mmCIF file of C-alpha atoms and ligand atoms in Angstrom:
data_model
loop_
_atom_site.group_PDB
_atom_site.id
_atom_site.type_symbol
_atom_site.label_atom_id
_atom_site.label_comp_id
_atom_site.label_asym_id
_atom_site.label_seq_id
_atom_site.Cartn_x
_atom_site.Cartn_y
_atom_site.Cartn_z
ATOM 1 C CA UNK A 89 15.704 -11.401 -0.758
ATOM 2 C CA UNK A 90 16.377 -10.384 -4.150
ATOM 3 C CA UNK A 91 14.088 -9.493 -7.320
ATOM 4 C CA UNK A 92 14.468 -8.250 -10.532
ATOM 5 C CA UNK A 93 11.950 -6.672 -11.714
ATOM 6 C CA UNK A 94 13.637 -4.777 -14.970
ATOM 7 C CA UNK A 95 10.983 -3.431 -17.755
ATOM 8 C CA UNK A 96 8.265 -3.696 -15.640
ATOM 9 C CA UNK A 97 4.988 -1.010 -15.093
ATOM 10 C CA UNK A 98 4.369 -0.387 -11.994
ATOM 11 C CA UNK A 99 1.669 1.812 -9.647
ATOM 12 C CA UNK A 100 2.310 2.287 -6.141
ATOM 13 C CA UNK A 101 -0.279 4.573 -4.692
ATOM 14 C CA UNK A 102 0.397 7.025 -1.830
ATOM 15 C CA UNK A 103 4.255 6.451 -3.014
ATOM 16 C CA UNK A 104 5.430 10.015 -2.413
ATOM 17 C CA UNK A 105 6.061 9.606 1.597
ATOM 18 C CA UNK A 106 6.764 7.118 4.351
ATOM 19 C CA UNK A 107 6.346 3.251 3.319
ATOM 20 C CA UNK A 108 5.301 4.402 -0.262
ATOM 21 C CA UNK A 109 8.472 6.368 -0.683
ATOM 22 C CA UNK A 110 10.569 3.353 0.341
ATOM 23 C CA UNK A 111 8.393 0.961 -1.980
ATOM 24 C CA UNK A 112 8.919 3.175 -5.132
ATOM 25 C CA UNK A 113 12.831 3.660 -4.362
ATOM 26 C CA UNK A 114 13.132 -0.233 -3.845
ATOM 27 C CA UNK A 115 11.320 -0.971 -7.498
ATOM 28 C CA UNK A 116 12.886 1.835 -9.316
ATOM 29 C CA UNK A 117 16.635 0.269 -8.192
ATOM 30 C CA UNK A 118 15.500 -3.465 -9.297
ATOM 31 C CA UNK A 119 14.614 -1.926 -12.673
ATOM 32 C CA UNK A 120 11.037 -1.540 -12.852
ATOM 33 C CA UNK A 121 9.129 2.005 -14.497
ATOM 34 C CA UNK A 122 7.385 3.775 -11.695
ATOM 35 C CA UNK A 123 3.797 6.069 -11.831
ATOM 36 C CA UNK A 124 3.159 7.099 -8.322
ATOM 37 C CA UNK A 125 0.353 8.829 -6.529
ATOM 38 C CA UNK A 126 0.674 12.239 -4.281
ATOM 39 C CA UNK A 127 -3.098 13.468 -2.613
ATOM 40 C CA UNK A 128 -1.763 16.749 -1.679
ATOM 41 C CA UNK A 129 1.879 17.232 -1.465
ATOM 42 C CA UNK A 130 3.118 17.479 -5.055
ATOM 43 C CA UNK A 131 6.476 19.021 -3.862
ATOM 44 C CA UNK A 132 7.700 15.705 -1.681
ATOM 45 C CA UNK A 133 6.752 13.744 -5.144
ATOM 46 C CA UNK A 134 8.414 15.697 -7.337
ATOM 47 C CA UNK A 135 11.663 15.649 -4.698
ATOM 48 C CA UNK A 136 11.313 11.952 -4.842
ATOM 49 C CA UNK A 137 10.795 11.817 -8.442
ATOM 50 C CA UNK A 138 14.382 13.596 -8.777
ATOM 51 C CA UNK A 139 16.016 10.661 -6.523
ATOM 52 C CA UNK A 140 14.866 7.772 -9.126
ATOM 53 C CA UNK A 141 17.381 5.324 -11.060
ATOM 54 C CA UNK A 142 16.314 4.787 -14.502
ATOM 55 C CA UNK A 143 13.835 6.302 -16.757
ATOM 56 C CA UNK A 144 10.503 7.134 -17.532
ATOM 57 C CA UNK A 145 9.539 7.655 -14.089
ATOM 58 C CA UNK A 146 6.380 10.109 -13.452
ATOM 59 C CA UNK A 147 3.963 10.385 -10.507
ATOM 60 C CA UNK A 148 0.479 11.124 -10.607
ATOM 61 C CA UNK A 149 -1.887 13.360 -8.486
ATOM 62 C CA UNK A 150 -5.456 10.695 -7.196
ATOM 63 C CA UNK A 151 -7.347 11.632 -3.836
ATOM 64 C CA UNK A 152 -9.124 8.338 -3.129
ATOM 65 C CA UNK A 153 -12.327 10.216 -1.492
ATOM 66 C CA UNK A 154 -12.830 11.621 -5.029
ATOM 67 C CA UNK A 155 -14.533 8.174 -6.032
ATOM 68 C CA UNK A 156 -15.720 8.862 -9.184
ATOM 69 C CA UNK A 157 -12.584 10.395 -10.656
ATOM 70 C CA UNK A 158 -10.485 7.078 -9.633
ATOM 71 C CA UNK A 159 -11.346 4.623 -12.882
ATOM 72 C CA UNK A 160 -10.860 7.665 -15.163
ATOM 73 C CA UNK A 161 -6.942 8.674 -13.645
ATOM 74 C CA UNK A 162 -5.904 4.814 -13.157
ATOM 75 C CA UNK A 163 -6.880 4.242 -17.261
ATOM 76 C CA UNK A 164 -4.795 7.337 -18.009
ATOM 77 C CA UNK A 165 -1.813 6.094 -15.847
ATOM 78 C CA UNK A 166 -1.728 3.235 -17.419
ATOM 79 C CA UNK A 167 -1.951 4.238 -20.547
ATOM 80 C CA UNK A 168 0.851 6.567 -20.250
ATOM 81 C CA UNK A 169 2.889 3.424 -19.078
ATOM 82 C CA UNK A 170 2.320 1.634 -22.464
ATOM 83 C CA UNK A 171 0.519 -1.571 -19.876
ATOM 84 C CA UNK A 172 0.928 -2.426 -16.451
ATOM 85 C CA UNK A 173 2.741 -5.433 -14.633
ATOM 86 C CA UNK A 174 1.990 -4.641 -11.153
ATOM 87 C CA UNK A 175 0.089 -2.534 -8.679
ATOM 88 C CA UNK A 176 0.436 -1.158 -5.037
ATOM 89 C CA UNK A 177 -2.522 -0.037 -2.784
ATOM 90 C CA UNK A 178 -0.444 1.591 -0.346
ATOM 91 C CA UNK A 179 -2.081 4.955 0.211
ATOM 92 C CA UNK A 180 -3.869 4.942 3.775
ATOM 93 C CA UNK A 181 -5.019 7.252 6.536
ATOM 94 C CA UNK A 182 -5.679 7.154 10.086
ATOM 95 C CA UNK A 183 -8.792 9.203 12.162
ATOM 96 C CA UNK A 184 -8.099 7.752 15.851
ATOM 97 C CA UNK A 185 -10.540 7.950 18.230
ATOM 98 C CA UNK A 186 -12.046 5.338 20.714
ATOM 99 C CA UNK A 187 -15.841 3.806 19.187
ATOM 100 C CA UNK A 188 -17.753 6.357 22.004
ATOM 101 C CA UNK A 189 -16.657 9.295 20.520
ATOM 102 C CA UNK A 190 -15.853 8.069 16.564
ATOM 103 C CA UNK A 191 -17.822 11.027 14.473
ATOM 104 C CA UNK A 192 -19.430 8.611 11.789
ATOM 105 C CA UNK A 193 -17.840 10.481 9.261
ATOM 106 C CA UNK A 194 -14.552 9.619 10.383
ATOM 107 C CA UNK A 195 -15.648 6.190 10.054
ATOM 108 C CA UNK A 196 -16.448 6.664 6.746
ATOM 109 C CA UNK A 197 -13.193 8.277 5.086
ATOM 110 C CA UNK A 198 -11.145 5.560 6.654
ATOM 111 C CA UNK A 199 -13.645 2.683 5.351
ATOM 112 C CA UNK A 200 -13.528 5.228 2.092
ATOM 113 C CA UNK A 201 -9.654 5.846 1.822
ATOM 114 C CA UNK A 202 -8.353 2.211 2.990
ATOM 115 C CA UNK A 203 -10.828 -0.544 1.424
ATOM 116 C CA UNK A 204 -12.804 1.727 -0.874
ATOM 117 C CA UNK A 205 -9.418 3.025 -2.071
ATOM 118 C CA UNK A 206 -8.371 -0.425 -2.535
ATOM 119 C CA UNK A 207 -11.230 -1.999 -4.284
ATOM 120 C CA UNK A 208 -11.306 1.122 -6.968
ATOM 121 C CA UNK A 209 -7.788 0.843 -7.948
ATOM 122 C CA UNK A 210 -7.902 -2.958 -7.855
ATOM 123 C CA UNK A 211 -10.716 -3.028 -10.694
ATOM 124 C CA UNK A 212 -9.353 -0.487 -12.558
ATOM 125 C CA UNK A 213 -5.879 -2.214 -13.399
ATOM 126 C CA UNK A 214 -7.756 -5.677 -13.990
ATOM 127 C CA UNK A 215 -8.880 -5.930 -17.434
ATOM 128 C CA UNK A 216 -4.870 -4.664 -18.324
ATOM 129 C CA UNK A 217 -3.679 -7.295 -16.529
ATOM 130 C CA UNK A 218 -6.064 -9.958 -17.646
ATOM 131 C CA UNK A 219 -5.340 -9.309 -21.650
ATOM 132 C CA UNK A 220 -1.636 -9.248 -20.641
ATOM 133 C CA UNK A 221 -2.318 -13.113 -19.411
ATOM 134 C CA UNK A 222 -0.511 -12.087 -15.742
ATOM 135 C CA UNK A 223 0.121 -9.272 -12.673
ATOM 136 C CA UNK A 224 0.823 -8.791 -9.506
ATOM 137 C CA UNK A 225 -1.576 -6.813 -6.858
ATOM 138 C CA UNK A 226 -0.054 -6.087 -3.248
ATOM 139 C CA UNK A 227 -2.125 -4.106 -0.811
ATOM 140 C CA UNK A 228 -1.149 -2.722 2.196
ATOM 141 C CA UNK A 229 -2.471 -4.130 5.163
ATOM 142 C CA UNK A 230 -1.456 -3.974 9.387
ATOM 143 C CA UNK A 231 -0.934 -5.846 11.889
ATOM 144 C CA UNK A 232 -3.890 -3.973 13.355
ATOM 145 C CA UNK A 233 -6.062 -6.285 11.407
ATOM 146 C CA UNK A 234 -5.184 -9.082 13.498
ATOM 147 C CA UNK A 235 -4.735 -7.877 16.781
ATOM 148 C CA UNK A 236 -7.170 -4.622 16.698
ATOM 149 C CA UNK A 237 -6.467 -2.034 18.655
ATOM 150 C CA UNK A 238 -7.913 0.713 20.945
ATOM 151 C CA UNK A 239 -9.398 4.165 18.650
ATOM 152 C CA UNK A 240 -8.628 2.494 15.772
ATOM 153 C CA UNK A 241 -11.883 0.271 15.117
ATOM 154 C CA UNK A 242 -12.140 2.107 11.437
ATOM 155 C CA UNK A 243 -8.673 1.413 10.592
ATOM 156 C CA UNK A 244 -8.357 -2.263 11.599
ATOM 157 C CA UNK A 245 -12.130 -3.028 9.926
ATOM 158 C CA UNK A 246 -10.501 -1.209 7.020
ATOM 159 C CA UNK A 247 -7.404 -3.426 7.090
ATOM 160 C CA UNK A 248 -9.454 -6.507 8.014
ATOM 161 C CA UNK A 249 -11.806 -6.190 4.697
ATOM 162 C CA UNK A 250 -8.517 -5.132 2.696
ATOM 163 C CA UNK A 251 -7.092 -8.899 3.432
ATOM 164 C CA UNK A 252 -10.305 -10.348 2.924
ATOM 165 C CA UNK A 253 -11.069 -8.613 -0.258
ATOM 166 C CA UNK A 254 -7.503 -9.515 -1.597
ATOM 167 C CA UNK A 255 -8.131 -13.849 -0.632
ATOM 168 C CA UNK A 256 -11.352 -13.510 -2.671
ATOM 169 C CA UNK A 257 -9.559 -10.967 -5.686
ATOM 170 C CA UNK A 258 -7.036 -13.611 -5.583
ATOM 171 C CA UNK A 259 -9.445 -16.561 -6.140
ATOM 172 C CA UNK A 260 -11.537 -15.008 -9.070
ATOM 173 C CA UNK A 261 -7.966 -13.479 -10.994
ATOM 174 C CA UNK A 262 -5.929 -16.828 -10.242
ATOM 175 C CA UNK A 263 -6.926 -18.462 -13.895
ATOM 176 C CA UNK A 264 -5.456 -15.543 -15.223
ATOM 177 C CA UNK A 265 -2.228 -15.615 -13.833
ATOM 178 C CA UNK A 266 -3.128 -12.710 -11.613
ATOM 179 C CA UNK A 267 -1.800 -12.425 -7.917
ATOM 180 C CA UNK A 268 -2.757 -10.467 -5.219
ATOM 181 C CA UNK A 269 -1.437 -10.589 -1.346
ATOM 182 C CA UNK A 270 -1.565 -8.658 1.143
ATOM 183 C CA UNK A 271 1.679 -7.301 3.827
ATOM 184 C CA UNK A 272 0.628 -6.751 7.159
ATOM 185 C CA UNK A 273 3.591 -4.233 8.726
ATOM 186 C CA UNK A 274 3.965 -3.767 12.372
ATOM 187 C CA UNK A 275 5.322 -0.462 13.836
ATOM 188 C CA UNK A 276 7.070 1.383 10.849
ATOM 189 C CA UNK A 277 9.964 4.663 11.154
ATOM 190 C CA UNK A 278 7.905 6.467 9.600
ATOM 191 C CA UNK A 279 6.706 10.613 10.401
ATOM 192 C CA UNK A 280 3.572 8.641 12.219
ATOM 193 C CA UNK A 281 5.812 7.075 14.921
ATOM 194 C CA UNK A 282 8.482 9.545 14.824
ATOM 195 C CA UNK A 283 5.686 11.481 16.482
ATOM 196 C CA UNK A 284 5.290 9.652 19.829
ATOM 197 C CA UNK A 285 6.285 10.051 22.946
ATOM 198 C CA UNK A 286 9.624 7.939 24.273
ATOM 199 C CA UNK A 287 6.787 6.466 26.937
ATOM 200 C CA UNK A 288 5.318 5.069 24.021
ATOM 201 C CA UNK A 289 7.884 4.377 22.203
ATOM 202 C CA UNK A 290 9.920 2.007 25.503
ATOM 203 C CA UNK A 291 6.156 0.303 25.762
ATOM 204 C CA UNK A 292 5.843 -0.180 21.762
ATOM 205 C CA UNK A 293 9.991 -1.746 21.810
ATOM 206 C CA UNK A 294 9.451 -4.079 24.674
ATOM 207 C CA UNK A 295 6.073 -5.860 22.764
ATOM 208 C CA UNK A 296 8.720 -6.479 19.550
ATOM 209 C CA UNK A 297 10.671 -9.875 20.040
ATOM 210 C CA UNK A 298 13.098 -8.263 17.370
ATOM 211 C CA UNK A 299 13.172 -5.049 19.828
ATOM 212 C CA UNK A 300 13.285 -2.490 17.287
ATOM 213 C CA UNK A 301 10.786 -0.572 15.249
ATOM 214 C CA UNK A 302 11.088 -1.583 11.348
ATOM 215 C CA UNK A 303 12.847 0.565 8.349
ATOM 216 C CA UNK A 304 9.954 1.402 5.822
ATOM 217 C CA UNK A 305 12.524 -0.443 3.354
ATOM 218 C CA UNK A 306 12.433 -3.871 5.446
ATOM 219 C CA UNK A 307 8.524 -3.220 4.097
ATOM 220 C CA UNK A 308 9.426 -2.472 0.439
ATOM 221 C CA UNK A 309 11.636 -5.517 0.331
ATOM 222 C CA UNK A 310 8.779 -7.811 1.001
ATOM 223 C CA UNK A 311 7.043 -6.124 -1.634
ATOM 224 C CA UNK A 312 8.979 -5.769 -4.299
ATOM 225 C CA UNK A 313 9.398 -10.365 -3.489
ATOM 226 C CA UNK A 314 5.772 -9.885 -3.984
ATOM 227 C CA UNK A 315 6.011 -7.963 -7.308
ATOM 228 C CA UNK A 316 8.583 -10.431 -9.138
ATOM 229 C CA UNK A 317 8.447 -13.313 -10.658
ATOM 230 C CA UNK A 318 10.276 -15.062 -7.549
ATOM 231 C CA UNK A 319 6.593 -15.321 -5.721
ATOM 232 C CA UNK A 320 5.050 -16.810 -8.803
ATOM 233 C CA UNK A 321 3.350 -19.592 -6.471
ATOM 234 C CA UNK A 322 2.900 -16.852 -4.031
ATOM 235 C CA UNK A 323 -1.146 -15.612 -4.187
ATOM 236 C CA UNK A 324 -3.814 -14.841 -1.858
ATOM 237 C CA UNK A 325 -1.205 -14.595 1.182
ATOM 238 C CA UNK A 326 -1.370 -12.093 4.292
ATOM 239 C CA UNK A 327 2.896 -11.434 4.528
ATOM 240 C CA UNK A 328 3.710 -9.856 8.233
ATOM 241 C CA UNK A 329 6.725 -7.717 8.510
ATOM 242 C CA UNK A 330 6.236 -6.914 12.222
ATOM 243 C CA UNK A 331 9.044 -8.558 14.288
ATOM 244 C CA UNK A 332 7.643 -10.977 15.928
ATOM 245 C CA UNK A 333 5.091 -8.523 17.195
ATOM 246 C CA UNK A 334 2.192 -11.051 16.103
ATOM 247 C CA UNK A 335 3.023 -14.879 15.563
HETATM 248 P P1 LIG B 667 2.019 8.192 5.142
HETATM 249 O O1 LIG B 667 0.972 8.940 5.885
HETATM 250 O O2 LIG B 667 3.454 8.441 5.466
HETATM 251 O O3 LIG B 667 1.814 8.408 3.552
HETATM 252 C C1 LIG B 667 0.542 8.257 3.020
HETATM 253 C C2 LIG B 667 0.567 8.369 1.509
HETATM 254 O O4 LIG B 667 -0.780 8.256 1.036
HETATM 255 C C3 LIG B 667 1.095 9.698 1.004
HETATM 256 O O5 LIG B 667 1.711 9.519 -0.241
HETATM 257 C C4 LIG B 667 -0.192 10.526 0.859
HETATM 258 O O6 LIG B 667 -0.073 11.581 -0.105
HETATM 259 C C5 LIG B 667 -1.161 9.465 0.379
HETATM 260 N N1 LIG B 667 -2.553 9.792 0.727
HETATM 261 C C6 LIG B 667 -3.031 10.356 1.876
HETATM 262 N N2 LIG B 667 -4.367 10.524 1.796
HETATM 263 C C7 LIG B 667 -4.752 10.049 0.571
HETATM 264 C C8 LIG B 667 -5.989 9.970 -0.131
HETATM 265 N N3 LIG B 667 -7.140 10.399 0.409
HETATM 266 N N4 LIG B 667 -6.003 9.452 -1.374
HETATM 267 C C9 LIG B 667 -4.864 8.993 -1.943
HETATM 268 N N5 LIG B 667 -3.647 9.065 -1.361
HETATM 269 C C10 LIG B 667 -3.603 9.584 -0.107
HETATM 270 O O7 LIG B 667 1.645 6.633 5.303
HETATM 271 P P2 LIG B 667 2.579 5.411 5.760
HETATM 272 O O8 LIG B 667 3.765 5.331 4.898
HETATM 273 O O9 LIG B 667 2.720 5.439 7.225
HETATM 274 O O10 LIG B 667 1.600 4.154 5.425
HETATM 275 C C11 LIG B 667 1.551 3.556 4.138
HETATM 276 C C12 LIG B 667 0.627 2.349 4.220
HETATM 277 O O11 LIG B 667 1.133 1.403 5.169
HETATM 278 C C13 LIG B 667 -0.790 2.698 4.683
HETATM 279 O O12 LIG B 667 -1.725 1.897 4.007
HETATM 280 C C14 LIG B 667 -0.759 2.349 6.172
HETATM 281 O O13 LIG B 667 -2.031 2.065 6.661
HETATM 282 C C15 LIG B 667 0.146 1.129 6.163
HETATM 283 N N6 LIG B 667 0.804 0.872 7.439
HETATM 284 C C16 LIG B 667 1.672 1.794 8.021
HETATM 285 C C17 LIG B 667 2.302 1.518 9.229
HETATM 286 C C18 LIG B 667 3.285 2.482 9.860
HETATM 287 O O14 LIG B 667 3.835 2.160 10.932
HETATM 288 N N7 LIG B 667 3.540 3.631 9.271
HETATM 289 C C19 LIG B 667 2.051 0.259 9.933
HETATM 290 C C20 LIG B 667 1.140 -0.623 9.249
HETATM 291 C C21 LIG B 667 0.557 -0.315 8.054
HETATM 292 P P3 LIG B 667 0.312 13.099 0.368
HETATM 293 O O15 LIG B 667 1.745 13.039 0.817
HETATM 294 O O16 LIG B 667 0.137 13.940 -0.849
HETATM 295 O O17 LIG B 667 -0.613 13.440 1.499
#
C-alpha cells in the first residue's frame, strides 16, 4: 500500500512512543509536516523529532485529562502548521483490572483519556477542516472493542464509543469532504507486550491465524492509506490490522 501524502499538516497524538512513533515516522517519509503530542516524556519526542525526513517538524506537549486546556493547545498547533489536512487520535492508556475490583476512578481516566480524548481533539480540528472544504480523521481503536476482554471493561467501552463516535462524526462531516475511520489493531510489538510473560505470549501466537504479533508499522501503513487521498471513498470504516485474530 502506498500514499503520498507530500505538503500535508498533520497531528498524530500520543506520537512520541509505540504505534504513535511508527505512525509519525511512516507520514514524515511519504512527505507530510508532522506536530506530535508527548504527555510526559519530552526526551523520547525530542529523540524522535531528530529521526524525521523533511522539515518543519515539531511536537507538542497535551495531557488529555487536562480537559479544559485541550481546544486552546489544538488551535495553537494548528496554527503553527499554517492549516491542517489530517488528524490522529492515537494517544491511549490502559488501568486493567477485572469489573469487582475496578476503582471508579480508573474507570473514569480511561473513559477520560480514550473517548474523551478523542471527542476533544476531534472538535477542535473541525472548523479548519471544514473552511479547507476536506480532511481526514483516524482514531485509534482495538480489537478489544469487538471481542472485549477480561479487566479491561473501561478500555473496550472506551474503544467501543471511539468507533461509534467516529460512524456518527463521519455522517455529520461527510458533506464537507471530511473523513473519519477508525483502525482496530490486534496484539502490537510494542513496550506493552514486550512486557509479558512467554506463557502469554505462546497462548496470545496460537489465537493469530497469521501466528505472529504485528510491527507497530504494519499499523501506520493502514493509516497513513487512511490519511491520503487513495481512501477518498473510504469514510466511516472500522479497518482491523489484527491477523486474522477477529474475522
Ligand atoms: P504507548 O503507551 O506506547 O504510547 C502512548 C502515547 O500516548 C505516548 O506518546 C504517551 O506520551 C501518550 N499519552 C499517554 N497518556 C496520555 C494522556 N493522558 N494524554 C495524552 N497523551 C498521552 O501506546 P501504544 O503505542 O501501545 O498505543 C497507541 C494506541 O493504539 C492507543 O490508543 C492504544 O489503545 C491502541 N492500541 C494499542 C495496541 C497495542 O498492542 N499496543 C493494540 C490495540 C490498540 P508519553 O510518552 O509522554 O507518556
Amino acid at each position: 500500500m502506498s500514499a503520498n501524502l507530500a505538503g500535508q499538516n498533520i497531528i498524530v497524538t500520543g506520537g512520541s512512543r509505540g504505534i504513535g512513533k511508527a505512525i509519525v515516522k511512516k507520514l514524515a517519509s511519504q512527505g507530510a509536516r508532522l506536530a506530535f503530542s508527548y504527555a510526559s516524556r519530552v526526551d523520547a519526542a525530542e529523540a524522535l523529532l531528530k529521526e524525521l525526513p523533511g522539515e518543519g517538524h515539531f511536537h507538542f506537549s497535551l495531557n488529555l485529562a487536562e480537559a479544559e486546556k485541550v481546544d486552546s493547545i489544538m488551535q495553537e498547533t494548528i496554527k503553527k502548521l499554517g492549516g491542517l489536512n489530517g488528524l490522529v487520535n492515537n494517544a491511549g492508556i490502559t488501568k486493567d483490572q477485572i469489573l469487582l475490583r475496578m476503582k471508579e476512578e480508573d474507570f473514569d481516566s480511561v473513559i477520560q483519556t480514550n473517548l474523551k480524548g478523542t471527542y476533544l481533539c476531534s472538535k477542535a480540528v473541525l472548523k479548519t477542516m471544514m473552511k479547507a472544504r476536506g480532511g481526514s480523521i483516524v482514531n485509534l481503536s482495538s480489537v478489544i472493542a469487538h471481542t472485549g476482554n477480561s479487566g479491561q471493561a473501561n478500555y473496550a467501552a472506551s474503544k467501543a464509543g471511539i468507533e461509534a463516535f467516529t460512524r456518527s462524526l463521519a455522517n455529520e462531516m461527510a458533506s464537507r469532504n471530511v473523513r473519519a475511520n477508525s483502525v482496530a489493531p490486534g496484539f502490537i510489538a510494542t513496550e506493552m507486550t514486550d512486557s509479558l510473560g512467554d506463557e502469554v505470549k505462546e497462548k496470545i501466537l496460537a489465537s493469530i491465524p497469521l501466528g505472529r504479533i504485528a510491527e507497530a508499522e504494519e499499523v501506520a501503513s493502514v493509516v497513513s492509506f487512511l490519511l491520503s487521498n487513495e481512501a477518498s471513498y473510504i469514510t466511516g470504516q472500522t479497518i482491523h490490522v489484527n491477523g486474522g485474530l477477529r474475522m
